[in-house]
């Protein structure tokens, strides 16, 4: 029997000025995000979706003041940190939902100041002749078979399903 699991361990978001906008550790099991109306609960779920590779570009104005989101995850016992920049298109003024994902094989704290022997790897939204897309890397990490068809299944579609 195949067993796959993905656990969000921590979400860290920085503003355009380099200040921490949100930093929360999560635990295995059910995590409850609570707060008053319009306090940012939905925005946090949008950031989680975006950090995991989902295509989301309709952030509220306050979230558009953020620069980068980090998600420390554990997938099948392996801890990695995902980093995704928040880029706003000059013409459309929309968030670029197909932005690359950077992957660090270790936790957020180590990723903030990595040792010389470890580094961030950048993976684009789509495959290239030389490198897999971030969907392919995450599928491999999650031990999910990659579907190669006319319309490939992406990590965005998996995250939407979850």
JSON list of N, CA, C and O in Angstrom, two decimals, residues 20-57:
[
{"chain": "A", "resi": 20, "resn": "UNK", "atom": "N", "xyz": [8.57, 40.89, 9.08]},
{"chain": "A", "resi": 20, "resn": "UNK", "atom": "CA", "xyz": [7.75, 39.69, 9.11]},
{"chain": "A", "resi": 20, "resn": "UNK", "atom": "C", "xyz": [6.28, 40.08, 9.19]},
{"chain": "A", "resi": 20, "resn": "UNK", "atom": "O", "xyz": [5.87, 40.78, 10.12]},
{"chain": "A", "resi": 21, "resn": "UNK", "atom": "N", "xyz": [5.51, 39.63, 8.21]},
{"chain": "A", "resi": 21, "resn": "UNK", "atom": "CA", "xyz": [4.06, 39.90, 8.20]},
{"chain": "A", "resi": 21, "resn": "UNK", "atom": "C", "xyz": [3.31, 38.79, 8.92]},
{"chain": "A", "resi": 21, "resn": "UNK", "atom": "O", "xyz": [2.26, 39.03, 9.52]},
{"chain": "A", "resi": 22, "resn": "UNK", "atom": "N", "xyz": [3.86, 37.58, 8.84]},
{"chain": "A", "resi": 22, "resn": "UNK", "atom": "CA", "xyz": [3.18, 36.42, 9.45]},
{"chain": "A", "resi": 22, "resn": "UNK", "atom": "C", "xyz": [4.23, 35.34, 9.67]},
{"chain": "A", "resi": 22, "resn": "UNK", "atom": "O", "xyz": [5.06, 35.07, 8.79]},
{"chain": "A", "resi": 23, "resn": "UNK", "atom": "N", "xyz": [4.20, 34.72, 10.83]},
{"chain": "A", "resi": 23, "resn": "UNK", "atom": "CA", "xyz": [5.10, 33.61, 11.14]},
{"chain": "A", "resi": 23, "resn": "UNK", "atom": "C", "xyz": [4.36, 32.68, 12.07]},
{"chain": "A", "resi": 23, "resn": "UNK", "atom": "O", "xyz": [4.07, 33.04, 13.21]},
{"chain": "A", "resi": 24, "resn": "UNK", "atom": "N", "xyz": [4.02, 31.52, 11.57]},
{"chain": "A", "resi": 24, "resn": "UNK", "atom": "CA", "xyz": [3.25, 30.57, 12.38]},
{"chain": "A", "resi": 24, "resn": "UNK", "atom": "C", "xyz": [3.77, 29.16, 12.18]},
{"chain": "A", "resi": 24, "resn": "UNK", "atom": "O", "xyz": [4.04, 28.74, 11.06]},
{"chain": "A", "resi": 25, "resn": "UNK", "atom": "N", "xyz": [3.90, 28.44, 13.27]},
{"chain": "A", "resi": 25, "resn": "UNK", "atom": "CA", "xyz": [4.25, 27.02, 13.23]},
{"chain": "A", "resi": 25, "resn": "UNK", "atom": "C", "xyz": [2.96, 26.22, 13.29]},
{"chain": "A", "resi": 25, "resn": "UNK", "atom": "O", "xyz": [2.05, 26.56, 14.04]},
{"chain": "A", "resi": 26, "resn": "UNK", "atom": "N", "xyz": [2.90, 25.17, 12.50]},
{"chain": "A", "resi": 26, "resn": "UNK", "atom": "CA", "xyz": [1.73, 24.30, 12.47]},
{"chain": "A", "resi": 26, "resn": "UNK", "atom": "C", "xyz": [2.15, 22.93, 12.99]},
{"chain": "A", "resi": 26, "resn": "UNK", "atom": "O", "xyz": [3.32, 22.58, 13.02]},
{"chain": "A", "resi": 27, "resn": "UNK", "atom": "N", "xyz": [1.19, 22.16, 13.42]},
{"chain": "A", "resi": 27, "resn": "UNK", "atom": "CA", "xyz": [1.47, 20.82, 13.92]},
{"chain": "A", "resi": 27, "resn": "UNK", "atom": "C", "xyz": [0.70, 19.79, 13.09]},
{"chain": "A", "resi": 27, "resn": "UNK", "atom": "O", "xyz": [-0.23, 20.14, 12.35]},
{"chain": "A", "resi": 28, "resn": "UNK", "atom": "N", "xyz": [1.11, 18.54, 13.22]},
{"chain": "A", "resi": 28, "resn": "UNK", "atom": "CA", "xyz": [0.38, 17.48, 12.52]},
{"chain": "A", "resi": 28, "resn": "UNK", "atom": "C", "xyz": [-1.02, 17.40, 13.09]},
{"chain": "A", "resi": 28, "resn": "UNK", "atom": "O", "xyz": [-1.25, 17.62, 14.27]},
{"chain": "A", "resi": 29, "resn": "UNK", "atom": "N", "xyz": [-1.96, 17.11, 12.22]},
{"chain": "A", "resi": 29, "resn": "UNK", "atom": "CA", "xyz": [-3.35, 17.07, 12.63]},
{"chain": "A", "resi": 29, "resn": "UNK", "atom": "C", "xyz": [-4.07, 18.32, 12.16]},
{"chain": "A", "resi": 29, "resn": "UNK", "atom": "O", "xyz": [-3.64, 18.99, 11.24]},
{"chain": "A", "resi": 30, "resn": "UNK", "atom": "N", "xyz": [-5.13, 18.64, 12.83]},
{"chain": "A", "resi": 30, "resn": "UNK", "atom": "CA", "xyz": [-5.95, 19.79, 12.45]},
{"chain": "A", "resi": 30, "resn": "UNK", "atom": "C", "xyz": [-5.41, 21.05, 13.11]},
{"chain": "A", "resi": 30, "resn": "UNK", "atom": "O", "xyz": [-5.17, 21.08, 14.32]},
{"chain": "A", "resi": 31, "resn": "UNK", "atom": "N", "xyz": [-5.21, 22.09, 12.31]},
{"chain": "A", "resi": 31, "resn": "UNK", "atom": "CA", "xyz": [-4.81, 23.41, 12.79]},
{"chain": "A", "resi": 31, "resn": "UNK", "atom": "C", "xyz": [-5.97, 24.35, 12.50]},
{"chain": "A", "resi": 31, "resn": "UNK", "atom": "O", "xyz": [-6.51, 24.34, 11.40]},
{"chain": "A", "resi": 32, "resn": "UNK", "atom": "N", "xyz": [-6.33, 25.16, 13.46]},
{"chain": "A", "resi": 32, "resn": "UNK", "atom": "CA", "xyz": [-7.45, 26.08, 13.30]},
{"chain": "A", "resi": 32, "resn": "UNK", "atom": "C", "xyz": [-6.89, 27.50, 13.22]},
{"chain": "A", "resi": 32, "resn": "UNK", "atom": "O", "xyz": [-6.14, 27.93, 14.09]},
{"chain": "A", "resi": 33, "resn": "UNK", "atom": "N", "xyz": [-7.27, 28.21, 12.15]},
{"chain": "A", "resi": 33, "resn": "UNK", "atom": "CA", "xyz": [-6.92, 29.62, 12.01]},
{"chain": "A", "resi": 33, "resn": "UNK", "atom": "C", "xyz": [-8.19, 30.40, 12.35]},
{"chain": "A", "resi": 33, "resn": "UNK", "atom": "O", "xyz": [-9.19, 30.28, 11.65]},
{"chain": "A", "resi": 34, "resn": "UNK", "atom": "N", "xyz": [-8.14, 31.15, 13.44]},
{"chain": "A", "resi": 34, "resn": "UNK", "atom": "CA", "xyz": [-9.35, 31.88, 13.85]},
{"chain": "A", "resi": 34, "resn": "UNK", "atom": "C", "xyz": [-9.05, 33.36, 13.99]},
{"chain": "A", "resi": 34, "resn": "UNK", "atom": "O", "xyz": [-7.90, 33.76, 14.14]},
{"chain": "A", "resi": 35, "resn": "UNK", "atom": "N", "xyz": [-10.09, 34.15, 13.91]},
{"chain": "A", "resi": 35, "resn": "UNK", "atom": "CA", "xyz": [-9.96, 35.59, 14.04]},
{"chain": "A", "resi": 35, "resn": "UNK", "atom": "C", "xyz": [-11.26, 36.26, 13.67]},
{"chain": "A", "resi": 35, "resn": "UNK", "atom": "O", "xyz": [-12.19, 35.63, 13.17]},
{"chain": "A", "resi": 36, "resn": "UNK", "atom": "N", "xyz": [-11.30, 37.56, 13.89]},
{"chain": "A", "resi": 36, "resn": "UNK", "atom": "CA", "xyz": [-12.48, 38.36, 13.55]},
{"chain": "A", "resi": 36, "resn": "UNK", "atom": "C", "xyz": [-12.66, 38.41, 12.04]},
{"chain": "A", "resi": 36, "resn": "UNK", "atom": "O", "xyz": [-11.74, 38.10, 11.27]},
{"chain": "A", "resi": 37, "resn": "UNK", "atom": "N", "xyz": [-13.84, 38.85, 11.63]},
{"chain": "A", "resi": 37, "resn": "UNK", "atom": "CA", "xyz": [-14.09, 39.07, 10.20]},
{"chain": "A", "resi": 37, "resn": "UNK", "atom": "C", "xyz": [-13.06, 40.05, 9.66]},
{"chain": "A", "resi": 37, "resn": "UNK", "atom": "O", "xyz": [-12.68, 41.01, 10.34]},
{"chain": "A", "resi": 38, "resn": "UNK", "atom": "N", "xyz": [-12.59, 39.79, 8.45]},
{"chain": "A", "resi": 38, "resn": "UNK", "atom": "CA", "xyz": [-11.63, 40.66, 7.75]},
{"chain": "A", "resi": 38, "resn": "UNK", "atom": "C", "xyz": [-10.29, 40.77, 8.48]},
{"chain": "A", "resi": 38, "resn": "UNK", "atom": "O", "xyz": [-9.60, 41.77, 8.35]},
{"chain": "A", "resi": 39, "resn": "UNK", "atom": "N", "xyz": [-9.91, 39.74, 9.25]},
{"chain": "A", "resi": 39, "resn": "UNK", "atom": "CA", "xyz": [-8.64, 39.80, 9.97]},
{"chain": "A", "resi": 39, "resn": "UNK", "atom": "C", "xyz": [-7.52, 39.08, 9.22]},
{"chain": "A", "resi": 39, "resn": "UNK", "atom": "O", "xyz": [-6.37, 39.12, 9.67]},
{"chain": "A", "resi": 40, "resn": "UNK", "atom": "N", "xyz": [-7.84, 38.42, 8.09]},
{"chain": "A", "resi": 40, "resn": "UNK", "atom": "CA", "xyz": [-6.79, 37.82, 7.27]},
{"chain": "A", "resi": 40, "resn": "UNK", "atom": "C", "xyz": [-6.78, 36.31, 7.21]},
{"chain": "A", "resi": 40, "resn": "UNK", "atom": "O", "xyz": [-5.84, 35.72, 6.67]},
{"chain": "A", "resi": 41, "resn": "UNK", "atom": "N", "xyz": [-7.78, 35.64, 7.72]},
{"chain": "A", "resi": 41, "resn": "UNK", "atom": "CA", "xyz": [-7.82, 34.17, 7.71]},
{"chain": "A", "resi": 41, "resn": "UNK", "atom": "C", "xyz": [-7.77, 33.62, 6.29]},
{"chain": "A", "resi": 41, "resn": "UNK", "atom": "O", "xyz": [-6.97, 32.73, 5.98]},
{"chain": "A", "resi": 42, "resn": "UNK", "atom": "N", "xyz": [-8.61, 34.14, 5.42]},
{"chain": "A", "resi": 42, "resn": "UNK", "atom": "CA", "xyz": [-8.63, 33.67, 4.03]},
{"chain": "A", "resi": 42, "resn": "UNK", "atom": "C", "xyz": [-7.32, 33.99, 3.33]},
{"chain": "A", "resi": 42, "resn": "UNK", "atom": "O", "xyz": [-6.82, 33.20, 2.54]},
{"chain": "A", "resi": 43, "resn": "UNK", "atom": "N", "xyz": [-6.75, 35.13, 3.65]},
{"chain": "A", "resi": 43, "resn": "UNK", "atom": "CA", "xyz": [-5.47, 35.52, 3.04]},
{"chain": "A", "resi": 43, "resn": "UNK", "atom": "C", "xyz": [-4.38, 34.53, 3.41]},
{"chain": "A", "resi": 43, "resn": "UNK", "atom": "O", "xyz": [-3.55, 34.16, 2.57]},
{"chain": "A", "resi": 44, "resn": "UNK", "atom": "N", "xyz": [-4.38, 34.06, 4.63]},
{"chain": "A", "resi": 44, "resn": "UNK", "atom": "CA", "xyz": [-3.39, 33.05, 5.05]},
{"chain": "A", "resi": 44, "resn": "UNK", "atom": "C", "xyz": [-3.58, 31.77, 4.24]},
{"chain": "A", "resi": 44, "resn": "UNK", "atom": "O", "xyz": [-2.60, 31.18, 3.78]},
{"chain": "A", "resi": 45, "resn": "UNK", "atom": "N", "xyz": [-4.82, 31.34, 4.05]},
{"chain": "A", "resi": 45, "resn": "UNK", "atom": "CA", "xyz": [-5.03, 30.13, 3.23]},
{"chain": "A", "resi": 45, "resn": "UNK", "atom": "C", "xyz": [-4.60, 30.36, 1.79]},
{"chain": "A", "resi": 45, "resn": "UNK", "atom": "O", "xyz": [-4.08, 29.45, 1.15]},
{"chain": "A", "resi": 46, "resn": "UNK", "atom": "N", "xyz": [-4.77, 31.57, 1.28]},
{"chain": "A", "resi": 46, "resn": "UNK", "atom": "CA", "xyz": [-4.31, 31.88, -0.08]},
{"chain": "A", "resi": 46, "resn": "UNK", "atom": "C", "xyz": [-2.78, 31.81, -0.16]},
{"chain": "A", "resi": 46, "resn": "UNK", "atom": "O", "xyz": [-2.23, 31.30, -1.13]},
{"chain": "A", "resi": 47, "resn": "UNK", "atom": "N", "xyz": [-2.11, 32.32, 0.88]},
{"chain": "A", "resi": 47, "resn": "UNK", "atom": "CA", "xyz": [-0.65, 32.24, 0.91]},
{"chain": "A", "resi": 47, "resn": "UNK", "atom": "C", "xyz": [-0.17, 30.79, 1.00]},
{"chain": "A", "resi": 47, "resn": "UNK", "atom": "O", "xyz": [0.83, 30.43, 0.38]},
{"chain": "A", "resi": 48, "resn": "UNK", "atom": "N", "xyz": [-0.85, 29.96, 1.78]},
{"chain": "A", "resi": 48, "resn": "UNK", "atom": "CA", "xyz": [-0.49, 28.54, 1.86]},
{"chain": "A", "resi": 48, "resn": "UNK", "atom": "C", "xyz": [-0.61, 27.90, 0.48]},
{"chain": "A", "resi": 48, "resn": "UNK", "atom": "O", "xyz": [0.31, 27.22, 0.01]},
{"chain": "A", "resi": 49, "resn": "UNK", "atom": "N", "xyz": [-1.72, 28.13, -0.18]},
{"chain": "A", "resi": 49, "resn": "UNK", "atom": "CA", "xyz": [-1.97, 27.59, -1.52]},
{"chain": "A", "resi": 49, "resn": "UNK", "atom": "C", "xyz": [-0.89, 28.06, -2.49]},
{"chain": "A", "resi": 49, "resn": "UNK", "atom": "O", "xyz": [-0.30, 27.27, -3.24]},
{"chain": "A", "resi": 50, "resn": "UNK", "atom": "N", "xyz": [-0.57, 29.35, -2.47]},
{"chain": "A", "resi": 50, "resn": "UNK", "atom": "CA", "xyz": [0.45, 29.93, -3.35]},
{"chain": "A", "resi": 50, "resn": "UNK", "atom": "C", "xyz": [1.82, 29.34, -3.06]},
{"chain": "A", "resi": 50, "resn": "UNK", "atom": "O", "xyz": [2.56, 28.96, -3.98]},
{"chain": "A", "resi": 51, "resn": "UNK", "atom": "N", "xyz": [2.18, 29.23, -1.78]},
{"chain": "A", "resi": 51, "resn": "UNK", "atom": "CA", "xyz": [3.50, 28.71, -1.39]},
{"chain": "A", "resi": 51, "resn": "UNK", "atom": "C", "xyz": [3.69, 27.27, -1.81]},
{"chain": "A", "resi": 51, "resn": "UNK", "atom": "O", "xyz": [4.80, 26.85, -2.12]},
{"chain": "A", "resi": 52, "resn": "UNK", "atom": "N", "xyz": [2.61, 26.50, -1.85]},
{"chain": "A", "resi": 52, "resn": "UNK", "atom": "CA", "xyz": [2.70, 25.09, -2.25]},
{"chain": "A", "resi": 52, "resn": "UNK", "atom": "C", "xyz": [2.67, 24.91, -3.76]},
{"chain": "A", "resi": 52, "resn": "UNK", "atom": "O", "xyz": [2.69, 23.78, -4.25]},
{"chain": "A", "resi": 53, "resn": "UNK", "atom": "N", "xyz": [2.64, 26.01, -4.51]},
{"chain": "A", "resi": 53, "resn": "UNK", "atom": "CA", "xyz": [2.69, 25.91, -5.97]},
{"chain": "A", "resi": 53, "resn": "UNK", "atom": "C", "xyz": [1.39, 26.20, -6.67]},
{"chain": "A", "resi": 53, "resn": "UNK", "atom": "O", "xyz": [1.30, 26.07, -7.89]},
{"chain": "A", "resi": 54, "resn": "UNK", "atom": "N", "xyz": [0.37, 26.59, -5.93]},
{"chain": "A", "resi": 54, "resn": "UNK", "atom": "CA", "xyz": [-0.92, 26.90, -6.55]},
{"chain": "A", "resi": 54, "resn": "UNK", "atom": "C", "xyz": [-0.88, 28.22, -7.30]},
{"chain": "A", "resi": 54, "resn": "UNK", "atom": "O", "xyz": [-0.12, 29.12, -6.96]},
{"chain": "A", "resi": 55, "resn": "UNK", "atom": "N", "xyz": [-1.71, 28.31, -8.31]},
{"chain": "A", "resi": 55, "resn": "UNK", "atom": "CA", "xyz": [-1.84, 29.55, -9.09]},
{"chain": "A", "resi": 55, "resn": "UNK", "atom": "C", "xyz": [-2.88, 30.43, -8.42]},
{"chain": "A", "resi": 55, "resn": "UNK", "atom": "O", "xyz": [-4.06, 30.14, -8.46]},
{"chain": "A", "resi": 56, "resn": "UNK", "atom": "N", "xyz": [-2.43, 31.49, -7.79]},
{"chain": "A", "resi": 56, "resn": "UNK", "atom": "CA", "xyz": [-3.34, 32.43, -7.15]},
{"chain": "A", "resi": 56, "resn": "UNK", "atom": "C", "xyz": [-2.82, 33.83, -7.42]},
{"chain": "A", "resi": 56, "resn": "UNK", "atom": "O", "xyz": [-1.65, 34.12, -7.18]},
{"chain": "A", "resi": 57, "resn": "UNK", "atom": "N", "xyz": [-3.69, 34.70, -7.92]},
{"chain": "A", "resi": 57, "resn": "UNK", "atom": "CA", "xyz": [-3.23, 36.06, -8.23]},
{"chain": "A", "resi": 57, "resn": "UNK", "atom": "C", "xyz": [-4.18, 37.15, -7.75]},
{"chain": "A", "resi": 57, "resn": "UNK", "atom": "O", "xyz": [-4.03, 38.30, -8.11]}
]
